[in-house]
XYZ file of C-alpha atoms in Angstrom:
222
model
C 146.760 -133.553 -109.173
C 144.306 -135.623 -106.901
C 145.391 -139.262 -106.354
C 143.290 -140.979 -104.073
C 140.441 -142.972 -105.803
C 137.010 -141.506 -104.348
C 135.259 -144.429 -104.935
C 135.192 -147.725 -106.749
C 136.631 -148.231 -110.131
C 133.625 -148.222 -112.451
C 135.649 -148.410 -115.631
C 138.492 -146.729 -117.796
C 138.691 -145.357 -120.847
C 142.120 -144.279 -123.179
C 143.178 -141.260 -121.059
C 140.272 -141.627 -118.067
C 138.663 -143.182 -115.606
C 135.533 -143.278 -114.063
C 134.843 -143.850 -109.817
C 131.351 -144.280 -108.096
C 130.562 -141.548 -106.093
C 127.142 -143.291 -104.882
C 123.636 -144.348 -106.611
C 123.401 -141.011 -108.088
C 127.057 -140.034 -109.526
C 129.922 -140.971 -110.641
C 133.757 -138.919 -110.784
C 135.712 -138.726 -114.154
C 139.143 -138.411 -113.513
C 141.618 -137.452 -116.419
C 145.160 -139.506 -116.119
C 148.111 -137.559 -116.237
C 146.924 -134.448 -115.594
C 144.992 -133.621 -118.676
C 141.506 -132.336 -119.434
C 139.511 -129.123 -118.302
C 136.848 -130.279 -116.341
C 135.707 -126.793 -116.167
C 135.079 -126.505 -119.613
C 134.002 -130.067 -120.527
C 131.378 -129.289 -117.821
C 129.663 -126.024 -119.205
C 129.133 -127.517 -122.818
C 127.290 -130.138 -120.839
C 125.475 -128.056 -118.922
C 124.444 -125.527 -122.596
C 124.025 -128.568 -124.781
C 121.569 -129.974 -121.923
C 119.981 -126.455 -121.668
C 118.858 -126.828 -124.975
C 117.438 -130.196 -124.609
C 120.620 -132.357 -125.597
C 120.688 -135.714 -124.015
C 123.724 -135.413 -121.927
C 123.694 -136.145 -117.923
C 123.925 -133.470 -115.049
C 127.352 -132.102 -114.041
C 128.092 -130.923 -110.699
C 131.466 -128.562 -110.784
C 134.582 -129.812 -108.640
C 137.005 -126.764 -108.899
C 139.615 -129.642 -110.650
C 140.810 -129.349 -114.106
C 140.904 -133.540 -114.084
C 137.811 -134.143 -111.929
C 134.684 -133.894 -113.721
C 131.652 -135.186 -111.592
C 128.506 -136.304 -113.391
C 124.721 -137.887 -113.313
C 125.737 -141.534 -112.488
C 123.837 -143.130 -115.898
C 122.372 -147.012 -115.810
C 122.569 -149.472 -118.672
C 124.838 -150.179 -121.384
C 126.511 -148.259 -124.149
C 126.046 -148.196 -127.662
C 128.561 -150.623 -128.340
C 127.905 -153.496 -125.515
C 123.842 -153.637 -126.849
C 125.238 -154.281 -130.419
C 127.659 -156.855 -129.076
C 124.773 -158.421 -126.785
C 122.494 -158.418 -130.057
C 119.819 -156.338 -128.028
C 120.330 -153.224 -130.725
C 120.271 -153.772 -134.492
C 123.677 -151.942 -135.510
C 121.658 -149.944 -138.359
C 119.772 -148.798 -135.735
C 122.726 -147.479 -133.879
C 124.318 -146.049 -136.871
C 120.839 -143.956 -137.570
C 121.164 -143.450 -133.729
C 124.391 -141.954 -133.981
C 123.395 -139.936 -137.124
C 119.958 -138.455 -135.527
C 122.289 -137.141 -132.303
C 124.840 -135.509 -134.562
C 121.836 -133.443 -136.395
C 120.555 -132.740 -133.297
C 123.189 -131.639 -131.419
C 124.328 -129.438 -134.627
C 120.579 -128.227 -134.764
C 121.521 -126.057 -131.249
C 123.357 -122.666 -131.345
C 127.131 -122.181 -130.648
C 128.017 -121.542 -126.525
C 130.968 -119.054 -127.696
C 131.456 -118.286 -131.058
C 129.870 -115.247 -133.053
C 129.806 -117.156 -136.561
C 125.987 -118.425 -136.775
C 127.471 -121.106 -139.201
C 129.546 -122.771 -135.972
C 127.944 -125.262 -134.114
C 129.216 -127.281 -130.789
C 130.993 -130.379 -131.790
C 131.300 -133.234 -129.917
C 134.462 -134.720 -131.950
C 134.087 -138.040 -130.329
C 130.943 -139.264 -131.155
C 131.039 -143.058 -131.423
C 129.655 -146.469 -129.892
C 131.033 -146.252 -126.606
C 130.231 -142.876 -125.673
C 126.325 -143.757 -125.913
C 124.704 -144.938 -123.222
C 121.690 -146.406 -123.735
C 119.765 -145.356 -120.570
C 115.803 -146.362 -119.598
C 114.971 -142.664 -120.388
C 116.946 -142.917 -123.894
C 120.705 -142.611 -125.306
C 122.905 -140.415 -123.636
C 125.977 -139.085 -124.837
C 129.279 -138.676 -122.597
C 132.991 -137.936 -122.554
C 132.932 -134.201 -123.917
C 136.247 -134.348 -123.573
C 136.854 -133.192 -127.335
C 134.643 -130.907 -128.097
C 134.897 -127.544 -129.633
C 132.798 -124.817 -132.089
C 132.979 -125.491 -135.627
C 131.982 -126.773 -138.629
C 129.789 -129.542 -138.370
C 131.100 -131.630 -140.866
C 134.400 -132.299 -138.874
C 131.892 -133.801 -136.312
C 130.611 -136.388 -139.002
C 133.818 -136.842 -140.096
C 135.804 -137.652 -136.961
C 132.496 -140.340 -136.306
C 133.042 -141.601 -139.457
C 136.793 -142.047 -139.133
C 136.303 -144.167 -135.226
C 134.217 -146.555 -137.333
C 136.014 -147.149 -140.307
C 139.083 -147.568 -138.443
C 137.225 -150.251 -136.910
C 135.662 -151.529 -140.109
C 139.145 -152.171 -141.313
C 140.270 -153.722 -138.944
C 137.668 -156.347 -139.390
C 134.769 -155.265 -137.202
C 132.131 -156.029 -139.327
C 129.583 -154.174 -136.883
C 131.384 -151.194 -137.672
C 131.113 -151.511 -141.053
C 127.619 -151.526 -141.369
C 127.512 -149.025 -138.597
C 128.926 -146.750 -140.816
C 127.025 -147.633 -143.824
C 123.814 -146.272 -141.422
C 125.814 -143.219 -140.331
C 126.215 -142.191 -143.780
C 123.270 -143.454 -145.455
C 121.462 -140.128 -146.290
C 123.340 -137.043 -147.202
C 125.296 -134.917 -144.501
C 127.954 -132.075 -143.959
C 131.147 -134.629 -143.870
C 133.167 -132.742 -147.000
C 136.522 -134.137 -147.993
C 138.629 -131.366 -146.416
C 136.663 -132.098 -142.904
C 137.876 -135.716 -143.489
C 141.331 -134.731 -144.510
C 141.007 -132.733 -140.464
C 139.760 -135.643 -138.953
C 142.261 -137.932 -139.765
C 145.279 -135.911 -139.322
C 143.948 -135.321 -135.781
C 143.436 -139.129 -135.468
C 146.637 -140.076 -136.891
C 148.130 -136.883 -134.210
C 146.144 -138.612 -131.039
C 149.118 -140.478 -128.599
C 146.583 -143.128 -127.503
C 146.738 -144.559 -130.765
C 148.804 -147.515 -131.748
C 151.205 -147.501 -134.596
C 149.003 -149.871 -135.961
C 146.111 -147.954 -135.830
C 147.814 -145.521 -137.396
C 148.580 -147.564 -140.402
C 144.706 -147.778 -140.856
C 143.517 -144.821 -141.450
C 144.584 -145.007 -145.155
C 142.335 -148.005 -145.525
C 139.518 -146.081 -143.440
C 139.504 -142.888 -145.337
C 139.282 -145.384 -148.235
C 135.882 -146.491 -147.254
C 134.271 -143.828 -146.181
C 134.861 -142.157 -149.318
C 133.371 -145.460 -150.811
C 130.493 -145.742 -148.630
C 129.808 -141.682 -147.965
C 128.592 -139.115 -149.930
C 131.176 -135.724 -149.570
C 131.422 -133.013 -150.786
């Protein structure tokens, strides 16, 4: 596995971080070994074929190294915080990339009901670039059923909701305002892969109960 930064430390994620390359990209490394650059790189590359706001990938021949468009502004999350972005908005943000990105056909699969899913879709993996948002770390994603997208969304945000982020909470009110695919066994999935992720704290752990809770209360499912 590489170890020698190739540039400066830009920032760091749960399980990555991210280096300058120069103006025009960055380098995402995976910690311990994990990821598959490879194939995090050619859902970019289809979703983006299709007209999905995702940056430009260049391929490094490294499962760990993914090397991408170098992207200017803030996320999602930091505009809310800053007050510059009404959190409504980004929660109707959020919802309008999840129907468009489930609007595009499947990379892989043969089933015309599967669609690619991000499975990570929240705040921080929005930037919010001069040209528009643009979504990153694709880290998760798979083909599927579209309402385990909305549901693992909807499970980042209530986690946070519970935890007394009131941002979140109304984020999620916006998310699910009008009627989507999230059904209750898609929600069951999503939080028993949550609940299965090792970067998460016993604590957040314990909140999940509390954030299936709410989205039930604030959500319509089916």
């Amino acid at each position: 596995m590489p170890t020698t930064p190739p540039g400066r430390l830009l920032g760091s994620g749960r399980r990555a971080d991210v280096y300058e390359i120069d103006e025009g990209w960055v380098l995402r490394r995976e910690r311990e070994g994990g990821g598959d650059a490879a194939a995090e790189g050619a859902v970019m590359e289809h979703v983006r074929a299709h007209g999905y706001p995702v940056p430009r990938v260049r391929p490094t021949g490294s499962r760990t190294d993914l090397m991408m468009e170098r992207l200017f502004g803030p996320t999602m999350l930091q505009a809310c915080l800053a007050g510059t972005l009404d959190v409504t908005e980004a929660g109707s943000i959020l919802a309008r990339l999840l129907r468009d990105l489930h609007a595009l056909p499947a990379r892989r699969s043969p089933d015309p009901a599967d669609r690619v899913l991000h499975l990570d879709l929240h705040p921080e993996n929005v930037m919010l670039t001069a040209e528009g948002p643009r979504v990153i770390d694709w880290s998760n994603t798979e083909e599927g059923d579209p309402g385990l997208d909305w549901a693992a969304s909807a499970v980042v945000l209530a986690q946070a909701a519970v935890s007394d982020d009131s941002l979140a909470r109304a984020m999620l009110a916006a998310l699910l305002a009008d009627p989507s695919p999230l059904t209750r066994p898609a929600l069951a999935e999503a939080l028993r892969r949550r609940a299965g992720n090792p970067t998460m704290s016993r604590r957040e752990v314990e909140l999940l109960d509390h954030a299936e809770e709410l989205i039930l209360s604030v959500g319509q499912t089916g």
